[in-house]
Short mmCIF file of C-alpha atoms in Angstrom, two decimals:
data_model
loop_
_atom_site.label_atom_id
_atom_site.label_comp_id
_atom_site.label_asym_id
_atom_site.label_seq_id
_atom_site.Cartn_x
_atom_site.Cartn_y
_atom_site.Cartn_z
CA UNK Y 1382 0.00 0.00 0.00
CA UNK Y 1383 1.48 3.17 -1.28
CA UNK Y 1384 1.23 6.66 1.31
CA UNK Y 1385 -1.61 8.15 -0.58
CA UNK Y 1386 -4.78 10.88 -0.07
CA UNK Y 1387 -7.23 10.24 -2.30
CA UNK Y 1388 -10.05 13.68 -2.77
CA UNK Y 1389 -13.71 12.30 -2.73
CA UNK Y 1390 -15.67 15.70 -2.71
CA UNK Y 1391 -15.14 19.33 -1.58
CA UNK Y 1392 -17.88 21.91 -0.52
CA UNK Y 1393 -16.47 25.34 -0.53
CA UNK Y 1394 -12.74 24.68 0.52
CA UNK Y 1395 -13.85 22.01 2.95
CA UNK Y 1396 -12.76 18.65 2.06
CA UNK Y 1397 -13.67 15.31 2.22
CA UNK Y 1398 -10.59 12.36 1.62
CA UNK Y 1399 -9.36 9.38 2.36
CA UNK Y 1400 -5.64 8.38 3.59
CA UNK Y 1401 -4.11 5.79 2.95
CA UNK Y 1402 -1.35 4.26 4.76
CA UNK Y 1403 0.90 0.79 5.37
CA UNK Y 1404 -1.48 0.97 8.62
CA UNK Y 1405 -4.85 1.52 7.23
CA UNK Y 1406 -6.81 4.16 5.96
CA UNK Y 1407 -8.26 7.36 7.54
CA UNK Y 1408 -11.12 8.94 6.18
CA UNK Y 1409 -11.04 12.66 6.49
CA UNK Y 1410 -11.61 15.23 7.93
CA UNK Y 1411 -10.16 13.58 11.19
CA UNK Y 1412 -9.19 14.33 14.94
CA UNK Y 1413 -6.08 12.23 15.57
CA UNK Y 1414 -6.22 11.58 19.97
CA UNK Y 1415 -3.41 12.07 21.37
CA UNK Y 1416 -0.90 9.23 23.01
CA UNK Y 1417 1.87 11.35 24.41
CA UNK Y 1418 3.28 8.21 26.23
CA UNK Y 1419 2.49 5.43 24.22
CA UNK Y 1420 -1.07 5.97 25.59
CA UNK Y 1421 -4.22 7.80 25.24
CA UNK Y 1422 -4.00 8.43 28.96
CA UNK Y 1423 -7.05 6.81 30.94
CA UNK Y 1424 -7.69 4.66 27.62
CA UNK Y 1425 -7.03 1.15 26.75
CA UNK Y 1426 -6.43 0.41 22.69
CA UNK Y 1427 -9.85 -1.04 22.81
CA UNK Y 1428 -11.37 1.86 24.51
CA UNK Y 1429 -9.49 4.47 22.03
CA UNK Y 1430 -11.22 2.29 18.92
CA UNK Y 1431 -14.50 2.61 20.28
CA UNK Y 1432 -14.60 5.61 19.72
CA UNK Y 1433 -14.12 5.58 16.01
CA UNK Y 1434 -10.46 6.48 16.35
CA UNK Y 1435 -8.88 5.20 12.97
CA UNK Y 1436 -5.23 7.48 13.76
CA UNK Y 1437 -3.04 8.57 17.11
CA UNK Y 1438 -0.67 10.46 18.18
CA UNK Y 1439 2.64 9.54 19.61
CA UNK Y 1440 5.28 12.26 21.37
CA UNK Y 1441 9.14 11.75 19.88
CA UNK Y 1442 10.16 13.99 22.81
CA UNK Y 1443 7.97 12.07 25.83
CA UNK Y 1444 9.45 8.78 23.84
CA UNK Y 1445 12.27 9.38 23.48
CA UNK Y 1446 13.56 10.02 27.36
CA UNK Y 1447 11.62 7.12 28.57
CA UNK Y 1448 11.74 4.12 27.81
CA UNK Y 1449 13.79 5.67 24.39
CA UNK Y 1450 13.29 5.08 21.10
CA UNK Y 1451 15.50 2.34 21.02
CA UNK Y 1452 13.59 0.01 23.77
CA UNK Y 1453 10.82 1.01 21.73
CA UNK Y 1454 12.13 -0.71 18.33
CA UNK Y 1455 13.24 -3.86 20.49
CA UNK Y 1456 10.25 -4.63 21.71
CA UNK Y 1457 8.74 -4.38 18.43
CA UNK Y 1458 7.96 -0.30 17.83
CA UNK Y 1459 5.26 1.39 18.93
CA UNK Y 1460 2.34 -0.35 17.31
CA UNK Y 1461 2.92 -3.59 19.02
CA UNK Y 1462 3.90 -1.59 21.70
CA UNK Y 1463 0.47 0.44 22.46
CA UNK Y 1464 -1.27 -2.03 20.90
CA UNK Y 1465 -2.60 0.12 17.88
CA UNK Y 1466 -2.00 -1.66 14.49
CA UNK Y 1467 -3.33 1.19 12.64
CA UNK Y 1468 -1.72 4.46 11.25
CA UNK Y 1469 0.37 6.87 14.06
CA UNK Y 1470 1.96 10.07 13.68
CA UNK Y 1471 4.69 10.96 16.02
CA UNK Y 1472 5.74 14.68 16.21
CA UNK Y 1473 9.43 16.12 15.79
CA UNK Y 1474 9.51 16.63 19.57
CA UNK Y 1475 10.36 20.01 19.24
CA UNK Y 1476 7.47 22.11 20.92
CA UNK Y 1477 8.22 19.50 23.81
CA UNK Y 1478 11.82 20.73 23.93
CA UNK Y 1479 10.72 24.08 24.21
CA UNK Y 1480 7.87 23.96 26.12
CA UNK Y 1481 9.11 20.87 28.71
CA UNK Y 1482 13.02 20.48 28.37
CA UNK Y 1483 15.18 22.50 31.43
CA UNK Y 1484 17.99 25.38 30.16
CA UNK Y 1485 17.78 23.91 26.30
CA UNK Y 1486 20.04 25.77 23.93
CA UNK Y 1487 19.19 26.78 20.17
CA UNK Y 1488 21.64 26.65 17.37
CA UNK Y 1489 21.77 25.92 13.78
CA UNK Y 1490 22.78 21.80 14.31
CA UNK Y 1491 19.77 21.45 16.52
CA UNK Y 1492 19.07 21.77 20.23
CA UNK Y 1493 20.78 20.81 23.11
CA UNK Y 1494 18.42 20.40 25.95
CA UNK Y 1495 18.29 18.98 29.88
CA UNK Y 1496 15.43 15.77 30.15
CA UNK Y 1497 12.64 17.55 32.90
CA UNK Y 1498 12.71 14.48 34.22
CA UNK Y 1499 16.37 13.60 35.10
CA UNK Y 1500 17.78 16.66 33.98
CA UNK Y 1501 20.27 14.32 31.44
CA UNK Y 1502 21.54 16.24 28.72
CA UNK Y 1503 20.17 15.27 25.22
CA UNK Y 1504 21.20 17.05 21.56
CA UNK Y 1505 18.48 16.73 19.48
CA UNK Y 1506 19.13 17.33 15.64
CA UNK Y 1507 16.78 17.26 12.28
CA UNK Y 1508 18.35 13.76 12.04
CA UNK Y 1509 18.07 12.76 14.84
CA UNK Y 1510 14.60 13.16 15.02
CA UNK Y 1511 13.59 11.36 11.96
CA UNK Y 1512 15.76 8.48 13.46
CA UNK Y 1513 13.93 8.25 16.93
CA UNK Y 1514 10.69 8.67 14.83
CA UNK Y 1515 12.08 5.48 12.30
CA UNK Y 1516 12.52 3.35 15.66
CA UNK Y 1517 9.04 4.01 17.05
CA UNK Y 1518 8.07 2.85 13.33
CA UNK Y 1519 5.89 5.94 13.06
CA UNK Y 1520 3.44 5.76 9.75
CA UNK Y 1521 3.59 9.36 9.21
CA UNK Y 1522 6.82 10.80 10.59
CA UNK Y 1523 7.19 14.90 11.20
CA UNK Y 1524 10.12 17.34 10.63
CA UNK Y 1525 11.70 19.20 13.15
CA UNK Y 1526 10.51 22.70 13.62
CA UNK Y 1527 11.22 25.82 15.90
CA UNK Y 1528 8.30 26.36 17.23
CA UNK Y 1529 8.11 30.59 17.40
CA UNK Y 1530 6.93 32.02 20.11
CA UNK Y 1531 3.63 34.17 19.75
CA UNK Y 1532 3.55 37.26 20.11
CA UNK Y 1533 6.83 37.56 17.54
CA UNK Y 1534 8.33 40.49 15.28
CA UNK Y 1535 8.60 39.77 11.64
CA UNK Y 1536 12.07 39.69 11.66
CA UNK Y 1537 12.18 37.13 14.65
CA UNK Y 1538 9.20 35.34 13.01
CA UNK Y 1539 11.36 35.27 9.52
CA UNK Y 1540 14.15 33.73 11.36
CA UNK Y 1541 12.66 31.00 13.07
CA UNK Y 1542 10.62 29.65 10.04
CA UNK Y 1543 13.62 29.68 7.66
CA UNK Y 1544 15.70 27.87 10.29
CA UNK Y 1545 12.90 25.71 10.23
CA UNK Y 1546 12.94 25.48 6.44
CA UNK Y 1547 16.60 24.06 6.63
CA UNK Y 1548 15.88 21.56 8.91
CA UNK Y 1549 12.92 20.89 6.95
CA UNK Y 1550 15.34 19.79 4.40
CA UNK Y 1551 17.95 17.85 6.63
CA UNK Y 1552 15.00 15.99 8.07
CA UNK Y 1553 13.92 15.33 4.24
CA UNK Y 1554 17.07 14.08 3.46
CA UNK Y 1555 17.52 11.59 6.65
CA UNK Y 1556 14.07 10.47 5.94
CA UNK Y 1557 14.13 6.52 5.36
CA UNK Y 1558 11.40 6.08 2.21
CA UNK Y 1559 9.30 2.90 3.13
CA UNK Y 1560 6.19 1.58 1.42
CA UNK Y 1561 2.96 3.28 2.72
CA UNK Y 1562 4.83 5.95 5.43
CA UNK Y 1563 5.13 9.18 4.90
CA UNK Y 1564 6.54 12.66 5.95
CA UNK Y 1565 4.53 16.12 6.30
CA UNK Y 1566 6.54 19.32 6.37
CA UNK Y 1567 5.41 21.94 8.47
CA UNK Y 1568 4.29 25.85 7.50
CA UNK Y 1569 5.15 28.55 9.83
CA UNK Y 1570 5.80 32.08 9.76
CA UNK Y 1571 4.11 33.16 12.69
CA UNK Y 1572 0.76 35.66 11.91
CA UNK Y 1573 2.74 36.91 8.63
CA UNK Y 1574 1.18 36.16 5.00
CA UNK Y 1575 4.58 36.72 3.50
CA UNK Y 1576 6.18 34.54 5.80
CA UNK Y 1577 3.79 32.16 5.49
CA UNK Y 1578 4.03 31.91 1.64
CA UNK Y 1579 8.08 31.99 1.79
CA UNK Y 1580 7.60 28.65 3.89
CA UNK Y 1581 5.03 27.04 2.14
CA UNK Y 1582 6.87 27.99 -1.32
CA UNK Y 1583 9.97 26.11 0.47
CA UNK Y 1584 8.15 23.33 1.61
CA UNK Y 1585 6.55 22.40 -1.69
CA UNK Y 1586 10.03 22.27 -3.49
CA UNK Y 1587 10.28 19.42 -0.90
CA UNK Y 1588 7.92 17.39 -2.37
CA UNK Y 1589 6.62 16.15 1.13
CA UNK Y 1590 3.54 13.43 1.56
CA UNK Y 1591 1.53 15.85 3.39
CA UNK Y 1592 2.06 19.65 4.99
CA UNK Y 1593 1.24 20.76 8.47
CA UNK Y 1594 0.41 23.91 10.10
CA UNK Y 1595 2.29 25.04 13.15
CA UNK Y 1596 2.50 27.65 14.98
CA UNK Y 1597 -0.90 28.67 15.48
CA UNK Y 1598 -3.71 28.01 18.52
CA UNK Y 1599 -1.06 29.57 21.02
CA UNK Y 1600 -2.38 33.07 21.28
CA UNK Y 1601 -3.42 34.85 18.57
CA UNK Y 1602 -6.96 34.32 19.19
CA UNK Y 1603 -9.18 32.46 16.57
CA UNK Y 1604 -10.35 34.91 14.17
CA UNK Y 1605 -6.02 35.45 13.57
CA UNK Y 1606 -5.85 31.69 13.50
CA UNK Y 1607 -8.49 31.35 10.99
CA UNK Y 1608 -7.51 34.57 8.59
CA UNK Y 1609 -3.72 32.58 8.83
CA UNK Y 1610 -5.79 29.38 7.24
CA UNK Y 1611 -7.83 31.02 4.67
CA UNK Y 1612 -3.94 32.12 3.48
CA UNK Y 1613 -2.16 29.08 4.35
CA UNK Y 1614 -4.07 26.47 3.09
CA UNK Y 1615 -4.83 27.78 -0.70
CA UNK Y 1616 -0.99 27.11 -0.59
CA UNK Y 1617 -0.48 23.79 -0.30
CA UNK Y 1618 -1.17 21.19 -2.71
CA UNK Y 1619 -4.37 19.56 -3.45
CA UNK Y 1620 -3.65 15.95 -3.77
CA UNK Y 1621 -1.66 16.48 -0.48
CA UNK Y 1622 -3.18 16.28 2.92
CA UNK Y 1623 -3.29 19.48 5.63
CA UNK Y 1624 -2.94 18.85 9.24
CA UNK Y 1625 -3.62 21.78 11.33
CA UNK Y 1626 -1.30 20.84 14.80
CA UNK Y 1627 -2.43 21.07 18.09
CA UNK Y 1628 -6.51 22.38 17.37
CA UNK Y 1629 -8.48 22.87 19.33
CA UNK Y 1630 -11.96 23.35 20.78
CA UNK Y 1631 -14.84 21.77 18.54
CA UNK Y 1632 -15.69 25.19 16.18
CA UNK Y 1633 -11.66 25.31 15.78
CA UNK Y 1634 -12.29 22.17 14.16
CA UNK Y 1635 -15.65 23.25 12.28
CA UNK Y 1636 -14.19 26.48 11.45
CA UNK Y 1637 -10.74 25.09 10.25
CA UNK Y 1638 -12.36 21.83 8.02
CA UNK Y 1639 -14.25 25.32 6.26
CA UNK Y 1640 -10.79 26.42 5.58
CA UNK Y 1641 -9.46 23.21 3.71
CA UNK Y 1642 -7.50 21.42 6.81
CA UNK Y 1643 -8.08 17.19 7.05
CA UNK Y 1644 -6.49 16.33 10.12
CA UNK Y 1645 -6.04 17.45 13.80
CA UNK Y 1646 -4.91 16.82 17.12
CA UNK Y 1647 -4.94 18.02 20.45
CA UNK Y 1648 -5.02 17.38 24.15
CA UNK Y 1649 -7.83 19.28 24.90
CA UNK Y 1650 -10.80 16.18 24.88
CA UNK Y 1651 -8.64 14.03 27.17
CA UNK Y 1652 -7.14 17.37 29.41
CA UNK Y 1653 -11.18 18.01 29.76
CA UNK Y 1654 -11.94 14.70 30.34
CA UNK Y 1655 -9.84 14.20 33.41
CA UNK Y 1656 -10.89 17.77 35.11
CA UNK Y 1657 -14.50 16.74 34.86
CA UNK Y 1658 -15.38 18.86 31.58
CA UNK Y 1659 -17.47 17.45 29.39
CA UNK Y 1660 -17.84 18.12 25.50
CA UNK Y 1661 -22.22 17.98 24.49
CA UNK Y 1662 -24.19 18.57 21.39
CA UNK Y 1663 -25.39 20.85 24.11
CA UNK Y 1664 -22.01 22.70 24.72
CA UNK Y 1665 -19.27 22.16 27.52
CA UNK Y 1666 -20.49 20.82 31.32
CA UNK Y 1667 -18.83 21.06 34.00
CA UNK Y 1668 -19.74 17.61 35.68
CA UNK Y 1669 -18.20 19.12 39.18
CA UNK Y 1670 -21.34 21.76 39.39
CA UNK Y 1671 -23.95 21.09 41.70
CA UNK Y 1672 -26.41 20.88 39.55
CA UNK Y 1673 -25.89 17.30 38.19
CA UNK Y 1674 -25.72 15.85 41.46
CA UNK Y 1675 -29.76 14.50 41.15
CA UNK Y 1676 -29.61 14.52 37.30
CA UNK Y 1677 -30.99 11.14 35.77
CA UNK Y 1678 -30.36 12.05 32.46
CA UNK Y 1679 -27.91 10.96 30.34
CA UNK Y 1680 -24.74 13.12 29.53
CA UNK Y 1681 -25.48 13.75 26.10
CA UNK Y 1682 -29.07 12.10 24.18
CA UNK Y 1683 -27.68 12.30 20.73
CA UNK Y 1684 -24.26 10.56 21.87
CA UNK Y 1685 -23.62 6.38 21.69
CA UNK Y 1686 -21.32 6.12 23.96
CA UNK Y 1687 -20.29 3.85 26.78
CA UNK Y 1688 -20.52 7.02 29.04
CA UNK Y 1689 -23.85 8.47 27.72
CA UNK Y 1690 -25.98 5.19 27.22
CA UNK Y 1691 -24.43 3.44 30.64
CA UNK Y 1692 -24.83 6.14 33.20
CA UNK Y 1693 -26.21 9.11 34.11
CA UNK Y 1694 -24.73 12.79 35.10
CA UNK Y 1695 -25.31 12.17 38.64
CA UNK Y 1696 -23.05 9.47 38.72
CA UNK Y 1697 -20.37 11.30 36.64
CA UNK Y 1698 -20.75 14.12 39.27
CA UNK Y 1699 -20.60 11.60 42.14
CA UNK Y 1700 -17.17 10.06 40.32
CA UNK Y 1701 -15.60 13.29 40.09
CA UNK Y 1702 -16.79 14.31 43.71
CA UNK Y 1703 -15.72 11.14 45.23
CA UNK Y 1704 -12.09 11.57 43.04
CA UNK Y 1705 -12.97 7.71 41.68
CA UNK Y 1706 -10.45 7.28 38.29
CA UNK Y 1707 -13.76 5.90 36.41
CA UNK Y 1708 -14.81 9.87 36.36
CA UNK Y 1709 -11.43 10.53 34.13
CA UNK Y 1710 -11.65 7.44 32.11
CA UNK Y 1711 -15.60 7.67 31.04
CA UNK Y 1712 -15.64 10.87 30.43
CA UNK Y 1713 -12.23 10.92 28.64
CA UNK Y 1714 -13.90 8.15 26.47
CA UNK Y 1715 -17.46 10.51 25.76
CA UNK Y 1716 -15.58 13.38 24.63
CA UNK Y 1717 -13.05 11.94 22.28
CA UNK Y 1718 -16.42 10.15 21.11
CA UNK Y 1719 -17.55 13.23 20.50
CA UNK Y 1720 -14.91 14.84 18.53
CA UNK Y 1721 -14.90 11.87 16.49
CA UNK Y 1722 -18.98 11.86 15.95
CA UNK Y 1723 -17.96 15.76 14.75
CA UNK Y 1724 -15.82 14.73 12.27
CA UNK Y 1725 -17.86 12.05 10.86
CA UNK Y 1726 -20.64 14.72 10.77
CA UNK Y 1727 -18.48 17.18 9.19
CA UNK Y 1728 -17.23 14.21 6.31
CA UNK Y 1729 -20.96 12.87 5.86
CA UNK Y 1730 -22.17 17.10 5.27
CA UNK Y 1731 -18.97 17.18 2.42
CA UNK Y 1732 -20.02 14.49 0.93
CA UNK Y 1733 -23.73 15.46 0.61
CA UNK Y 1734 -22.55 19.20 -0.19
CA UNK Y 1735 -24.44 20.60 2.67
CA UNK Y 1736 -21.31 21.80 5.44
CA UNK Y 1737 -22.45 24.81 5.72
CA UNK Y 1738 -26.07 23.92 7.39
CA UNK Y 1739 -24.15 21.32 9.29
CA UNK Y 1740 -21.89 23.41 10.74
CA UNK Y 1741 -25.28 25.57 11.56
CA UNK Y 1742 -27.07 22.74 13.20
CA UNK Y 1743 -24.15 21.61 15.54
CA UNK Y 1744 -23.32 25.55 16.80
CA UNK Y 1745 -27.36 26.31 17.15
CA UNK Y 1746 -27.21 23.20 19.48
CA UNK Y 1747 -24.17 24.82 21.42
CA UNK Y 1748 -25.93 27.81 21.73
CA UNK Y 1749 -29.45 26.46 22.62
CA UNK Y 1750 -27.66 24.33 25.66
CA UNK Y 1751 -25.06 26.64 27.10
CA UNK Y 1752 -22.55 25.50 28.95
CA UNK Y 1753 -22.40 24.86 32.77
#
């Protein structure tokens, strides 16, 4: 099986594909959950799958330090590992280095970082990173990135995405071509349309198996995320797909599928989960708030889940209240449920032309629950 995306309709500049990998195929648009660890954390495989999950996320930094990449490929990479035989995308481990990693040090080879958890000393280089991310077997393997910091000048915004264009190419170059993988390059330039079409001009000459977006969702607000999309993705190819990294709340995702983006991830459904905040055709509830604790109903009516068709909002409340790990884990399972259902939705209205009432429906039935 070649690494392929195949275009079945478009409405507008939303799309509607399918991927296909050595792992499987992904229809899109889709929400990719995030495994940091080797795990969706408070999910088993079977759990993950349940929810219509058809691609994860694994995290080359997290990975990497413990148990390394190397353990990782000896005990058979990460598929066998986790338990997930279908397709997984590992990031460059980058934002982790910046975001995580103790007095890390920038320079043109790489970066040169302390572990936060052992405060070892690691050097992680364009190379190196496609090598960690060849040992964890990843199906679609990421380049290594600066990730710029927001709010940014141009001219600091122009540096860090054409240092990231060069170890866009390094990371080309050590990539190992397999049957059915593939590697995305990834846009930045920060919240500036020249910048962004210098990088995605760059990236193209690359010829890479699909193109990310980085560098947006971490503070620009949406309306700047979104006016960055309606740019961004008009420059990418066609036949290519466009993952939009790290979004985001569910009308990121509506909004962003309107702009011409297939795939996402983030932490946000399984961060919620665990801290008792639930994700509704009805809007975003609070399962801590007193007023569940008599509630017989079910979380969410139109939802099939374990969660919503098993058990009621009093008892999430009463989990939550009485700090039971069930709370995190069936509520962690309801809303990555429901950003699957979303997607599905969102494919299904493509398909039949009809996105924009769709996307209509789904916020009127935000707005008509509120959240609590």
């Amino acid at each position: 099986m070649s690494f392929s995306f195949e275009l079945a309709a478009t409405d507008g500049a939303a799309r509607a594909g399918m991927l296909h990998t050595a792992h499987g195929d992904v229809p899109t648009p889709t929400f990719m959950a995030v495994g940091t660890a080797g795990t969706v954390k408070a999910m088993t495989a079977d759990a993950v799958r349940a929810t219509g999950a058809k691609i994860v996320l694994g995290n080359t930094y997290h990975l990497m330090l413990r148990p390394t990449a190397e353990r990782v490929a000896r005990l058979g990479g990460l598929h066998k590992m986790m338990d997930w035989p279908g397709p997984i995308l590992t990031d460059s481990g980058g934002f982790q280095v910046m975001s995580l990693a103790k007095l890390r040090k920038l320079d043109e080879t790489g970066v040169t970082f302390r572990s936060h958890l052992d405060g070892s000393a690691h050097h992680l280089t364009p190379e190196r990173s496609m090598e960690i991310q060849y040992l964890l077997d990843a199906t679609i393997t990421m380049v290594l990135d600066e990730c710029t910091k927001f709010p940014a000048t141009h001219d600091e915004a122009g540096a860090s995405m054409r240092l990231s264009t060069r170890w866009a190419k390094r990371s080309r170059d050590a990539f190992v071509e397999r049957e059915g993988y593939g590697q995305f390059g990834i846009v930045q330039g920060g919240v500036y349309e020249d910048l962004r079409r210098e990088s995605a001009a760059a990236l193209r000459e690359l010829n890479f198996e699909g193109y990310a977006i980085g560098g947006l969702a971490v503070g620009e607000g949406q309306e700047m995320m979104f006016g960055m999309l309606d740019i961004t993705t008009k420059l990418l190819p066609v036949q290519k797909p466009r993952y939009l990294m790290g979004v985001g709340t569910p009308d990121d995702l509506l909004g962003a599928v309107a702009r011409g983006v297939d795939m996402f991830d983030c932490v946000m459904p399984t961060r919620a989960g665990r801290t008792a905040r639930a994700f509704t055709s009805r809007g975003i509830f609070n399962l801590r708030n007193a007023r569940f604790i008599d509630d017989g109903a079910p979380l969410d009516e139109a939802c099939t889940c374990l969660c919503c068709t098993r058990h009621t909002r009093a008892y999430l409340h009463h989990l939550f209240r009485a700090e039971e790990m069930l709370g995190p884990m069936l509520l962690t399972l309801h809303n990555l449920t429901y950003y699957q259902s979303l997607m599905q939705g969102a494919r299904a209205a493509i398909l039949a032309g009809e996105y924009d009432a769709y996307c209509a429906r789904v916020r009127a039935g935000w707005a008509e629950g509120g959240s609590t």
